[in-house]
């Protein structure tokens, strides 16, 4: 069974926030709520239940300034130069993704790659107006814990590789490429 120390939770939250450019103190509501969401997802996963991304998002984003915690976005957004699915398609895409999760791993699939693919698909759907990365990284880890895999912290110094892998998934997956994906090879070349 997977357990996290307080220091491990703090490190995960600080790194996850840093990936998003959030550098708030430990007592800031966003940080406090993020830690609550980690503890919730970990507890649920250890009970053999898949955590719900809507609940994770609601816990993270509960604040006076964010008006739609735990609700799918109702406007279109872009991530860099990539467009995301329109709001009217989010519900169906999320249901399909949850069905993929509930259908489980096929015998020929590598569990690590399968979990990464679920995470990348979630990030391509980008179901919320804000908090997608933080929600997605907690949800991915809850799935890992469900399958008795260790919690994974993605460090700020790894963020470009992390985003590049999402871009490659978006580019190679016709379901998300159709919305307007930028070739990740072009992005890598321009960064050199």
Short mmCIF file of N, CA and C in Angstrom, two decimals:
data_model
loop_
_atom_site.label_atom_id
_atom_site.label_comp_id
_atom_site.label_asym_id
_atom_site.label_seq_id
_atom_site.Cartn_x
_atom_site.Cartn_y
_atom_site.Cartn_z
N UNK A 1 0.85 -1.18 0.00
CA UNK A 1 0.00 0.00 0.00
C UNK A 1 0.90 1.24 0.00
N UNK A 2 0.51 2.22 -0.77
CA UNK A 2 1.31 3.43 -0.95
C UNK A 2 0.91 4.49 0.09
N UNK A 3 1.92 5.04 0.76
CA UNK A 3 1.71 6.13 1.70
C UNK A 3 2.67 7.26 1.35
N UNK A 4 2.27 8.47 1.65
CA UNK A 4 3.14 9.63 1.45
C UNK A 4 3.33 10.34 2.77
N UNK A 5 4.54 10.76 3.02
CA UNK A 5 4.80 11.57 4.21
C UNK A 5 4.34 13.00 3.93
N UNK A 6 4.25 13.78 4.98
CA UNK A 6 3.91 15.19 4.83
C UNK A 6 4.91 15.89 3.92
N UNK A 7 6.19 15.58 4.09
CA UNK A 7 7.23 16.19 3.24
C UNK A 7 7.07 15.79 1.78
N UNK A 8 6.69 14.55 1.52
CA UNK A 8 6.48 14.10 0.13
C UNK A 8 5.28 14.81 -0.49
N UNK A 9 4.22 14.99 0.28
CA UNK A 9 3.05 15.72 -0.22
C UNK A 9 3.44 17.17 -0.50
N UNK A 10 4.15 17.78 0.44
CA UNK A 10 4.59 19.17 0.24
C UNK A 10 5.45 19.31 -1.00
N UNK A 11 6.39 18.40 -1.19
CA UNK A 11 7.27 18.46 -2.37
C UNK A 11 6.47 18.29 -3.65
N UNK A 12 5.54 17.34 -3.67
CA UNK A 12 4.71 17.14 -4.86
C UNK A 12 3.93 18.40 -5.19
N UNK A 13 3.28 18.98 -4.19
CA UNK A 13 2.46 20.17 -4.41
C UNK A 13 3.31 21.35 -4.86
N UNK A 14 4.44 21.57 -4.23
CA UNK A 14 5.29 22.70 -4.61
C UNK A 14 5.81 22.53 -6.04
N UNK A 15 6.22 21.33 -6.41
CA UNK A 15 6.72 21.09 -7.78
C UNK A 15 5.58 21.18 -8.79
N UNK A 16 4.43 20.62 -8.46
CA UNK A 16 3.28 20.68 -9.37
C UNK A 16 2.85 22.12 -9.60
N UNK A 17 2.84 22.91 -8.54
CA UNK A 17 2.50 24.32 -8.68
C UNK A 17 3.57 25.07 -9.47
N UNK A 18 4.84 24.75 -9.22
CA UNK A 18 5.94 25.44 -9.92
C UNK A 18 5.87 25.19 -11.42
N UNK A 19 5.46 23.99 -11.83
CA UNK A 19 5.29 23.70 -13.25
C UNK A 19 4.33 24.71 -13.87
N UNK A 20 3.33 25.10 -13.12
CA UNK A 20 2.31 26.05 -13.60
C UNK A 20 2.70 27.50 -13.34
N UNK A 21 3.87 27.74 -12.76
CA UNK A 21 4.29 29.11 -12.47
C UNK A 21 3.65 29.68 -11.22
N UNK A 22 3.20 28.80 -10.34
CA UNK A 22 2.57 29.23 -9.08
C UNK A 22 3.59 29.02 -7.96
N UNK A 23 3.95 30.11 -7.31
CA UNK A 23 4.96 30.06 -6.24
C UNK A 23 4.40 30.70 -4.97
N UNK A 24 3.27 30.20 -4.52
CA UNK A 24 2.62 30.73 -3.33
C UNK A 24 3.18 30.07 -2.08
N UNK A 25 3.09 30.76 -0.92
CA UNK A 25 3.57 30.16 0.33
C UNK A 25 2.69 28.98 0.76
N UNK A 26 3.22 28.18 1.66
CA UNK A 26 2.55 26.94 2.09
C UNK A 26 1.18 27.18 2.69
N UNK A 27 0.93 28.37 3.24
CA UNK A 27 -0.36 28.64 3.88
C UNK A 27 -1.37 29.29 2.93
N UNK A 28 -1.01 29.49 1.67
CA UNK A 28 -1.93 30.08 0.69
C UNK A 28 -3.04 29.07 0.39
N UNK A 29 -4.30 29.54 0.24
CA UNK A 29 -5.42 28.62 -0.01
C UNK A 29 -5.19 27.66 -1.18
N UNK A 30 -4.56 28.12 -2.27
CA UNK A 30 -4.31 27.22 -3.40
C UNK A 30 -3.40 26.06 -2.99
N UNK A 31 -2.41 26.34 -2.19
CA UNK A 31 -1.47 25.31 -1.75
C UNK A 31 -2.14 24.39 -0.73
N UNK A 32 -2.85 24.97 0.21
CA UNK A 32 -3.56 24.18 1.22
C UNK A 32 -4.57 23.25 0.55
N UNK A 33 -5.35 23.80 -0.39
CA UNK A 33 -6.35 22.99 -1.09
C UNK A 33 -5.70 21.90 -1.95
N UNK A 34 -4.57 22.22 -2.55
CA UNK A 34 -3.85 21.24 -3.36
C UNK A 34 -3.44 20.05 -2.49
N UNK A 35 -2.94 20.33 -1.30
CA UNK A 35 -2.56 19.25 -0.38
C UNK A 35 -3.78 18.43 0.04
N UNK A 36 -4.90 19.10 0.27
CA UNK A 36 -6.14 18.39 0.61
C UNK A 36 -6.54 17.44 -0.52
N UNK A 37 -6.40 17.92 -1.75
CA UNK A 37 -6.77 17.09 -2.91
C UNK A 37 -5.86 15.87 -3.02
N UNK A 38 -4.57 16.05 -2.74
CA UNK A 38 -3.64 14.91 -2.76
C UNK A 38 -4.06 13.88 -1.72
N UNK A 39 -4.32 14.34 -0.50
CA UNK A 39 -4.70 13.41 0.57
C UNK A 39 -6.01 12.69 0.23
N UNK A 40 -6.98 13.43 -0.34
CA UNK A 40 -8.25 12.82 -0.75
C UNK A 40 -8.01 11.73 -1.79
N UNK A 41 -7.28 12.06 -2.86
CA UNK A 41 -7.06 11.12 -3.96
C UNK A 41 -6.30 9.88 -3.47
N UNK A 42 -5.32 10.10 -2.62
CA UNK A 42 -4.53 9.00 -2.08
C UNK A 42 -5.41 8.08 -1.23
N UNK A 43 -6.23 8.66 -0.39
CA UNK A 43 -7.12 7.88 0.49
C UNK A 43 -8.10 7.05 -0.33
N UNK A 44 -8.72 7.66 -1.32
CA UNK A 44 -9.70 6.97 -2.16
C UNK A 44 -9.03 5.83 -2.93
N UNK A 45 -7.87 6.12 -3.53
CA UNK A 45 -7.17 5.11 -4.33
C UNK A 45 -6.75 3.92 -3.47
N UNK A 46 -6.31 4.19 -2.25
CA UNK A 46 -5.91 3.09 -1.36
C UNK A 46 -7.10 2.21 -0.98
N UNK A 47 -8.31 2.75 -1.09
CA UNK A 47 -9.52 1.96 -0.83
C UNK A 47 -9.95 1.16 -2.06
N UNK A 48 -9.20 1.31 -3.16
CA UNK A 48 -9.55 0.57 -4.38
C UNK A 48 -10.63 1.25 -5.20
N UNK A 49 -10.71 2.58 -5.09
CA UNK A 49 -11.70 3.36 -5.83
C UNK A 49 -10.96 4.37 -6.69
N UNK A 50 -11.40 4.53 -7.94
CA UNK A 50 -10.80 5.56 -8.78
C UNK A 50 -11.30 6.93 -8.34
N UNK A 51 -10.39 7.83 -8.08
CA UNK A 51 -10.76 9.20 -7.72
C UNK A 51 -11.39 9.89 -8.93
N UNK A 52 -12.32 10.77 -8.67
CA UNK A 52 -13.03 11.50 -9.71
C UNK A 52 -12.33 12.83 -9.98
N UNK A 53 -11.95 13.12 -11.24
CA UNK A 53 -11.27 14.39 -11.52
C UNK A 53 -12.11 15.62 -11.14
N UNK A 54 -13.43 15.52 -11.23
CA UNK A 54 -14.27 16.67 -10.85
C UNK A 54 -14.12 16.98 -9.36
N UNK A 55 -14.07 15.94 -8.54
CA UNK A 55 -13.92 16.15 -7.10
C UNK A 55 -12.53 16.68 -6.78
N UNK A 56 -11.51 16.12 -7.42
CA UNK A 56 -10.15 16.62 -7.22
C UNK A 56 -10.09 18.10 -7.57
N UNK A 57 -10.65 18.46 -8.72
CA UNK A 57 -10.64 19.86 -9.16
C UNK A 57 -11.40 20.75 -8.18
N UNK A 58 -12.55 20.27 -7.71
CA UNK A 58 -13.35 21.07 -6.78
C UNK A 58 -12.56 21.36 -5.50
N UNK A 59 -11.81 20.38 -5.02
CA UNK A 59 -11.02 20.57 -3.80
C UNK A 59 -9.89 21.57 -4.06
N UNK A 60 -9.16 21.38 -5.15
CA UNK A 60 -8.03 22.28 -5.46
C UNK A 60 -8.50 23.71 -5.66
N UNK A 61 -9.54 23.90 -6.44
CA UNK A 61 -9.91 25.23 -6.92
C UNK A 61 -10.94 25.94 -6.04
N UNK A 62 -11.31 25.35 -4.92
CA UNK A 62 -12.27 26.00 -4.03
C UNK A 62 -11.65 27.28 -3.47
N UNK A 63 -12.22 28.40 -3.84
CA UNK A 63 -11.72 29.69 -3.36
C UNK A 63 -12.76 30.76 -3.65
N UNK A 64 -12.49 31.93 -3.17
CA UNK A 64 -13.41 33.05 -3.41
C UNK A 64 -13.31 33.56 -4.84
N UNK A 65 -12.15 33.42 -5.46
CA UNK A 65 -11.95 34.01 -6.78
C UNK A 65 -12.30 33.08 -7.94
N UNK A 66 -12.27 31.76 -7.73
CA UNK A 66 -12.56 30.83 -8.82
C UNK A 66 -14.02 30.41 -8.72
N UNK A 67 -14.80 30.73 -9.72
CA UNK A 67 -16.25 30.58 -9.64
C UNK A 67 -16.79 29.23 -10.09
N UNK A 68 -15.96 28.36 -10.69
CA UNK A 68 -16.47 27.10 -11.23
C UNK A 68 -15.67 25.88 -10.77
N UNK A 69 -15.37 25.75 -9.48
CA UNK A 69 -14.62 24.56 -9.06
C UNK A 69 -15.43 23.29 -9.28
N UNK A 70 -14.77 22.27 -9.84
CA UNK A 70 -15.44 21.00 -10.07
C UNK A 70 -16.44 21.03 -11.20
N UNK A 71 -16.34 22.01 -12.08
CA UNK A 71 -17.25 22.10 -13.24
C UNK A 71 -16.42 22.20 -14.52
N UNK A 72 -16.90 21.51 -15.56
CA UNK A 72 -16.21 21.61 -16.84
C UNK A 72 -16.32 23.02 -17.38
N UNK A 73 -15.34 23.39 -18.16
CA UNK A 73 -15.33 24.75 -18.72
C UNK A 73 -16.48 24.92 -19.72
N UNK A 74 -16.93 26.16 -19.84
CA UNK A 74 -18.02 26.48 -20.76
C UNK A 74 -17.57 27.45 -21.85
N UNK A 75 -16.26 27.59 -22.01
CA UNK A 75 -15.69 28.45 -23.05
C UNK A 75 -14.52 27.71 -23.70
N UNK A 76 -14.19 28.13 -24.91
CA UNK A 76 -13.04 27.56 -25.60
C UNK A 76 -11.75 28.13 -25.05
N UNK A 77 -10.68 27.33 -25.09
CA UNK A 77 -9.37 27.78 -24.64
C UNK A 77 -8.29 27.24 -25.58
N UNK A 78 -7.16 27.90 -25.56
CA UNK A 78 -5.98 27.39 -26.26
C UNK A 78 -4.87 27.20 -25.23
N UNK A 79 -3.98 26.27 -25.54
CA UNK A 79 -2.81 26.04 -24.69
C UNK A 79 -1.62 26.33 -25.58
N UNK A 80 -0.99 27.45 -25.36
CA UNK A 80 0.05 27.88 -26.29
C UNK A 80 -0.59 28.10 -27.65
N UNK A 81 -0.12 27.35 -28.64
CA UNK A 81 -0.70 27.47 -29.98
C UNK A 81 -1.65 26.32 -30.29
N UNK A 82 -1.91 25.46 -29.32
CA UNK A 82 -2.80 24.31 -29.52
C UNK A 82 -4.20 24.65 -29.04
N UNK A 83 -5.18 24.30 -29.87
CA UNK A 83 -6.58 24.48 -29.46
C UNK A 83 -7.06 23.21 -28.75
N UNK A 84 -8.01 23.40 -27.87
CA UNK A 84 -8.58 22.27 -27.13
C UNK A 84 -9.99 21.99 -27.66
N UNK A 85 -10.55 20.84 -27.32
CA UNK A 85 -11.91 20.55 -27.78
C UNK A 85 -12.90 21.62 -27.30
N UNK A 86 -13.92 21.89 -28.11
CA UNK A 86 -14.92 22.87 -27.69
C UNK A 86 -15.70 22.37 -26.47
N UNK A 87 -16.24 23.29 -25.68
CA UNK A 87 -16.95 22.91 -24.45
C UNK A 87 -18.05 21.88 -24.67
N UNK A 88 -18.74 21.95 -25.79
CA UNK A 88 -19.86 21.02 -26.03
C UNK A 88 -19.40 19.56 -26.14
N UNK A 89 -18.10 19.33 -26.38
CA UNK A 89 -17.59 17.97 -26.54
C UNK A 89 -16.93 17.42 -25.27
N UNK A 90 -16.72 18.26 -24.28
CA UNK A 90 -15.96 17.84 -23.09
C UNK A 90 -16.64 16.69 -22.35
N UNK A 91 -17.94 16.79 -22.14
CA UNK A 91 -18.65 15.74 -21.41
C UNK A 91 -18.46 14.37 -22.04
N UNK A 92 -18.65 14.27 -23.35
CA UNK A 92 -18.50 12.99 -24.05
C UNK A 92 -17.05 12.52 -24.01
N UNK A 93 -16.11 13.42 -24.23
CA UNK A 93 -14.71 13.03 -24.20
C UNK A 93 -14.31 12.51 -22.82
N UNK A 94 -14.80 13.15 -21.78
CA UNK A 94 -14.47 12.70 -20.42
C UNK A 94 -15.15 11.36 -20.11
N UNK A 95 -16.38 11.16 -20.57
CA UNK A 95 -17.04 9.86 -20.38
C UNK A 95 -16.24 8.77 -21.08
N UNK A 96 -15.81 9.04 -22.32
CA UNK A 96 -15.00 8.06 -23.05
C UNK A 96 -13.70 7.76 -22.31
N UNK A 97 -13.06 8.79 -21.79
CA UNK A 97 -11.81 8.60 -21.05
C UNK A 97 -12.04 7.78 -19.78
N UNK A 98 -13.10 8.09 -19.06
CA UNK A 98 -13.42 7.33 -17.85
C UNK A 98 -13.75 5.88 -18.18
N UNK A 99 -14.42 5.65 -19.31
CA UNK A 99 -14.69 4.27 -19.74
C UNK A 99 -13.39 3.53 -20.04
N UNK A 100 -12.44 4.21 -20.67
CA UNK A 100 -11.13 3.59 -20.93
C UNK A 100 -10.47 3.19 -19.62
N UNK A 101 -10.58 4.05 -18.64
CA UNK A 101 -10.00 3.75 -17.33
C UNK A 101 -10.70 2.56 -16.69
N UNK A 102 -12.03 2.58 -16.70
CA UNK A 102 -12.79 1.51 -16.06
C UNK A 102 -12.66 0.18 -16.80
N UNK A 103 -12.47 0.24 -18.13
CA UNK A 103 -12.25 -0.99 -18.90
C UNK A 103 -10.95 -1.66 -18.50
N UNK A 104 -10.03 -0.86 -18.01
CA UNK A 104 -8.77 -1.39 -17.49
C UNK A 104 -7.72 -1.65 -18.54
N UNK A 105 -6.63 -2.08 -18.04
CA UNK A 105 -5.44 -2.36 -18.83
C UNK A 105 -5.65 -3.63 -19.64
N UNK A 106 -5.32 -3.58 -20.93
CA UNK A 106 -5.37 -4.78 -21.76
C UNK A 106 -4.07 -5.57 -21.54
N UNK A 107 -4.13 -6.89 -21.68
CA UNK A 107 -2.94 -7.71 -21.37
C UNK A 107 -1.67 -7.29 -22.11
N UNK A 108 -1.82 -6.80 -23.33
CA UNK A 108 -0.64 -6.45 -24.12
C UNK A 108 -0.11 -5.05 -23.80
N UNK A 109 -0.81 -4.28 -22.97
CA UNK A 109 -0.40 -2.91 -22.68
C UNK A 109 0.58 -2.84 -21.51
N UNK A 110 1.48 -1.88 -21.60
CA UNK A 110 2.40 -1.58 -20.52
C UNK A 110 1.68 -0.64 -19.55
N UNK A 111 1.62 -0.99 -18.29
CA UNK A 111 0.83 -0.21 -17.33
C UNK A 111 1.31 1.23 -17.21
N UNK A 112 2.63 1.44 -17.20
CA UNK A 112 3.15 2.81 -17.10
C UNK A 112 2.71 3.64 -18.30
N UNK A 113 2.85 3.08 -19.50
CA UNK A 113 2.47 3.82 -20.71
C UNK A 113 0.96 4.06 -20.74
N UNK A 114 0.19 3.08 -20.31
CA UNK A 114 -1.26 3.21 -20.29
C UNK A 114 -1.69 4.36 -19.38
N UNK A 115 -1.08 4.44 -18.20
CA UNK A 115 -1.42 5.53 -17.28
C UNK A 115 -0.99 6.87 -17.86
N UNK A 116 0.20 6.93 -18.47
CA UNK A 116 0.63 8.18 -19.11
C UNK A 116 -0.33 8.57 -20.23
N UNK A 117 -0.79 7.59 -21.01
CA UNK A 117 -1.73 7.90 -22.10
C UNK A 117 -3.04 8.48 -21.54
N UNK A 118 -3.53 7.91 -20.45
CA UNK A 118 -4.75 8.45 -19.82
C UNK A 118 -4.49 9.89 -19.37
N UNK A 119 -3.33 10.11 -18.76
CA UNK A 119 -2.99 11.46 -18.31
C UNK A 119 -2.90 12.42 -19.49
N UNK A 120 -2.19 12.02 -20.53
CA UNK A 120 -2.04 12.90 -21.69
C UNK A 120 -3.39 13.20 -22.33
N UNK A 121 -4.25 12.19 -22.40
CA UNK A 121 -5.57 12.42 -22.98
C UNK A 121 -6.36 13.42 -22.13
N UNK A 122 -6.30 13.28 -20.82
CA UNK A 122 -6.96 14.24 -19.93
C UNK A 122 -6.45 15.65 -20.20
N UNK A 123 -5.14 15.79 -20.32
CA UNK A 123 -4.56 17.12 -20.56
C UNK A 123 -4.95 17.66 -21.94
N UNK A 124 -5.12 16.79 -22.92
CA UNK A 124 -5.57 17.24 -24.25
C UNK A 124 -7.03 17.70 -24.22
N UNK A 125 -7.84 17.00 -23.46
CA UNK A 125 -9.24 17.42 -23.30
C UNK A 125 -9.29 18.78 -22.61
N UNK A 126 -8.43 18.96 -21.63
CA UNK A 126 -8.34 20.23 -20.89
C UNK A 126 -9.74 20.65 -20.42
N UNK A 127 -10.36 19.81 -19.57
CA UNK A 127 -11.78 20.01 -19.27
C UNK A 127 -12.14 21.24 -18.43
N UNK A 128 -11.16 21.81 -17.75
CA UNK A 128 -11.45 22.92 -16.85
C UNK A 128 -10.84 24.21 -17.39
N UNK A 129 -11.35 25.32 -16.93
CA UNK A 129 -10.80 26.61 -17.33
C UNK A 129 -9.42 26.82 -16.73
N UNK A 130 -9.21 26.36 -15.52
CA UNK A 130 -7.92 26.47 -14.84
C UNK A 130 -7.75 25.24 -13.96
N UNK A 131 -6.52 24.91 -13.65
CA UNK A 131 -6.25 23.80 -12.73
C UNK A 131 -6.16 22.44 -13.38
N UNK A 132 -6.10 22.37 -14.71
CA UNK A 132 -6.05 21.08 -15.41
C UNK A 132 -4.78 20.30 -15.10
N UNK A 133 -3.64 20.97 -15.13
CA UNK A 133 -2.38 20.27 -14.88
C UNK A 133 -2.31 19.74 -13.47
N UNK A 134 -2.65 20.57 -12.51
CA UNK A 134 -2.61 20.14 -11.11
C UNK A 134 -3.60 19.00 -10.86
N UNK A 135 -4.81 19.14 -11.40
CA UNK A 135 -5.81 18.08 -11.26
C UNK A 135 -5.34 16.81 -11.95
N UNK A 136 -4.83 16.96 -13.16
CA UNK A 136 -4.39 15.80 -13.94
C UNK A 136 -3.24 15.05 -13.29
N UNK A 137 -2.29 15.76 -12.71
CA UNK A 137 -1.16 15.09 -12.08
C UNK A 137 -1.60 14.34 -10.81
N UNK A 138 -2.53 14.91 -10.07
CA UNK A 138 -3.06 14.18 -8.90
C UNK A 138 -3.85 12.97 -9.37
N UNK A 139 -4.69 13.15 -10.38
CA UNK A 139 -5.52 12.04 -10.87
C UNK A 139 -4.63 10.91 -11.40
N UNK A 140 -3.60 11.27 -12.17
CA UNK A 140 -2.67 10.26 -12.68
C UNK A 140 -2.05 9.48 -11.52
N UNK A 141 -1.66 10.18 -10.48
CA UNK A 141 -1.06 9.50 -9.33
C UNK A 141 -2.06 8.65 -8.57
N UNK A 142 -3.30 9.09 -8.51
CA UNK A 142 -4.33 8.27 -7.86
C UNK A 142 -4.50 6.96 -8.63
N UNK A 143 -4.43 7.02 -9.95
CA UNK A 143 -4.51 5.80 -10.76
C UNK A 143 -3.29 4.92 -10.48
N UNK A 144 -2.12 5.54 -10.38
CA UNK A 144 -0.90 4.78 -10.07
C UNK A 144 -1.06 4.05 -8.73
N UNK A 145 -1.55 4.76 -7.72
CA UNK A 145 -1.72 4.16 -6.40
C UNK A 145 -2.75 3.04 -6.46
N UNK A 146 -3.83 3.23 -7.22
CA UNK A 146 -4.84 2.19 -7.40
C UNK A 146 -4.18 0.89 -7.88
N UNK A 147 -3.21 1.03 -8.78
CA UNK A 147 -2.49 -0.13 -9.32
C UNK A 147 -1.22 -0.45 -8.53
N UNK A 148 -1.11 0.09 -7.34
CA UNK A 148 0.01 -0.17 -6.43
C UNK A 148 1.36 0.23 -7.01
N UNK A 149 1.36 1.31 -7.77
CA UNK A 149 2.59 1.91 -8.29
C UNK A 149 2.94 3.12 -7.43
N UNK A 150 4.21 3.46 -7.32
CA UNK A 150 4.58 4.60 -6.48
C UNK A 150 4.08 5.93 -7.02
N UNK A 151 3.87 6.84 -6.10
CA UNK A 151 3.49 8.22 -6.43
C UNK A 151 4.63 8.84 -7.22
N UNK A 152 4.32 9.62 -8.23
CA UNK A 152 5.32 10.20 -9.11
C UNK A 152 5.27 11.72 -9.02
N UNK A 153 6.37 12.33 -8.67
CA UNK A 153 6.47 13.78 -8.66
C UNK A 153 7.19 14.22 -9.93
N UNK A 154 6.55 15.08 -10.69
CA UNK A 154 7.18 15.67 -11.88
C UNK A 154 7.76 17.00 -11.42
N UNK A 155 9.05 17.15 -11.59
CA UNK A 155 9.74 18.33 -11.09
C UNK A 155 9.69 19.47 -12.10
N UNK A 156 9.74 20.68 -11.57
CA UNK A 156 9.70 21.87 -12.43
C UNK A 156 10.76 21.80 -13.52
N UNK A 157 11.95 21.30 -13.20
CA UNK A 157 13.03 21.23 -14.18
C UNK A 157 12.70 20.26 -15.32
N UNK A 158 11.69 19.41 -15.15
CA UNK A 158 11.26 18.46 -16.18
C UNK A 158 10.06 18.95 -16.98
N UNK A 159 9.61 20.17 -16.72
CA UNK A 159 8.34 20.61 -17.29
C UNK A 159 8.35 20.68 -18.81
N UNK A 160 9.47 21.05 -19.43
CA UNK A 160 9.48 21.15 -20.90
C UNK A 160 9.35 19.77 -21.53
N UNK A 161 10.01 18.78 -20.96
CA UNK A 161 9.87 17.41 -21.44
C UNK A 161 8.44 16.91 -21.19
N UNK A 162 7.91 17.23 -20.02
CA UNK A 162 6.54 16.85 -19.66
C UNK A 162 5.54 17.43 -20.66
N UNK A 163 5.63 18.72 -20.95
CA UNK A 163 4.72 19.35 -21.91
C UNK A 163 4.94 18.82 -23.31
N UNK A 164 6.20 18.55 -23.67
CA UNK A 164 6.50 18.03 -25.00
C UNK A 164 5.82 16.67 -25.21
N UNK A 165 5.85 15.82 -24.19
CA UNK A 165 5.19 14.50 -24.32
C UNK A 165 3.68 14.65 -24.50
N UNK A 166 3.08 15.63 -23.85
CA UNK A 166 1.65 15.88 -24.05
C UNK A 166 1.43 16.36 -25.49
N UNK A 167 2.29 17.25 -25.97
CA UNK A 167 2.17 17.75 -27.35
C UNK A 167 2.32 16.63 -28.37
N UNK A 168 3.25 15.72 -28.14
CA UNK A 168 3.44 14.58 -29.05
C UNK A 168 2.18 13.72 -29.05
N UNK A 169 1.62 13.44 -27.88
CA UNK A 169 0.38 12.66 -27.80
C UNK A 169 -0.73 13.36 -28.58
N UNK A 170 -0.87 14.67 -28.39
CA UNK A 170 -1.89 15.44 -29.08
C UNK A 170 -1.69 15.36 -30.59
N UNK A 171 -0.44 15.49 -31.03
CA UNK A 171 -0.12 15.49 -32.45
C UNK A 171 -0.38 14.13 -33.08
N UNK A 172 -0.07 13.06 -32.35
CA UNK A 172 -0.19 11.70 -32.89
C UNK A 172 -1.59 11.12 -32.75
N UNK A 173 -2.46 11.75 -32.00
CA UNK A 173 -3.79 11.22 -31.77
C UNK A 173 -4.80 12.02 -32.59
N UNK A 174 -5.34 11.41 -33.65
CA UNK A 174 -6.27 12.14 -34.53
C UNK A 174 -7.45 12.77 -33.80
N UNK A 175 -7.87 12.14 -32.71
CA UNK A 175 -9.01 12.67 -31.97
C UNK A 175 -8.73 14.09 -31.47
N UNK A 176 -7.48 14.38 -31.11
CA UNK A 176 -7.13 15.70 -30.58
C UNK A 176 -6.40 16.56 -31.60
N UNK A 177 -5.75 15.92 -32.54
CA UNK A 177 -5.05 16.65 -33.59
C UNK A 177 -6.04 17.48 -34.41
N UNK A 178 -7.27 16.99 -34.56
CA UNK A 178 -8.28 17.67 -35.37
C UNK A 178 -8.61 19.08 -34.87
N UNK A 179 -8.37 19.35 -33.60
CA UNK A 179 -8.72 20.67 -33.06
C UNK A 179 -7.69 21.73 -33.39
N UNK A 180 -6.55 21.30 -33.87
CA UNK A 180 -5.52 22.26 -34.24
C UNK A 180 -4.30 22.12 -33.36
N UNK A 181 -3.51 21.08 -33.61
CA UNK A 181 -2.29 20.85 -32.84
C UNK A 181 -1.10 21.36 -33.62
N UNK A 182 -0.11 21.83 -32.91
CA UNK A 182 1.14 22.29 -33.51
C UNK A 182 2.12 21.13 -33.48
N UNK A 183 2.81 20.89 -34.59
CA UNK A 183 3.79 19.81 -34.66
C UNK A 183 4.85 20.00 -33.58
N UNK A 184 4.96 19.05 -32.63
CA UNK A 184 5.94 19.21 -31.55
C UNK A 184 7.38 19.23 -32.04
N UNK A 185 7.66 18.63 -33.20
CA UNK A 185 9.03 18.67 -33.74
C UNK A 185 9.41 20.11 -34.06
N UNK A 186 8.46 20.89 -34.53
CA UNK A 186 8.71 22.30 -34.82
C UNK A 186 9.07 23.03 -33.53
N UNK A 187 8.33 22.75 -32.46
CA UNK A 187 8.59 23.42 -31.19
C UNK A 187 9.96 23.08 -30.64
N UNK A 188 10.38 21.82 -30.76
CA UNK A 188 11.69 21.41 -30.26
C UNK A 188 12.79 22.13 -31.04
N UNK A 189 12.62 22.20 -32.36
CA UNK A 189 13.63 22.86 -33.19
C UNK A 189 13.75 24.34 -32.84
N UNK A 190 12.64 25.00 -32.55
CA UNK A 190 12.69 26.43 -32.26
C UNK A 190 13.27 26.71 -30.88
N UNK A 191 13.25 25.70 -29.99
CA UNK A 191 13.81 25.90 -28.65
C UNK A 191 15.33 25.75 -28.65
N UNK A 192 15.89 25.07 -29.66
CA UNK A 192 17.35 24.82 -29.69
C UNK A 192 18.12 26.06 -30.05
#
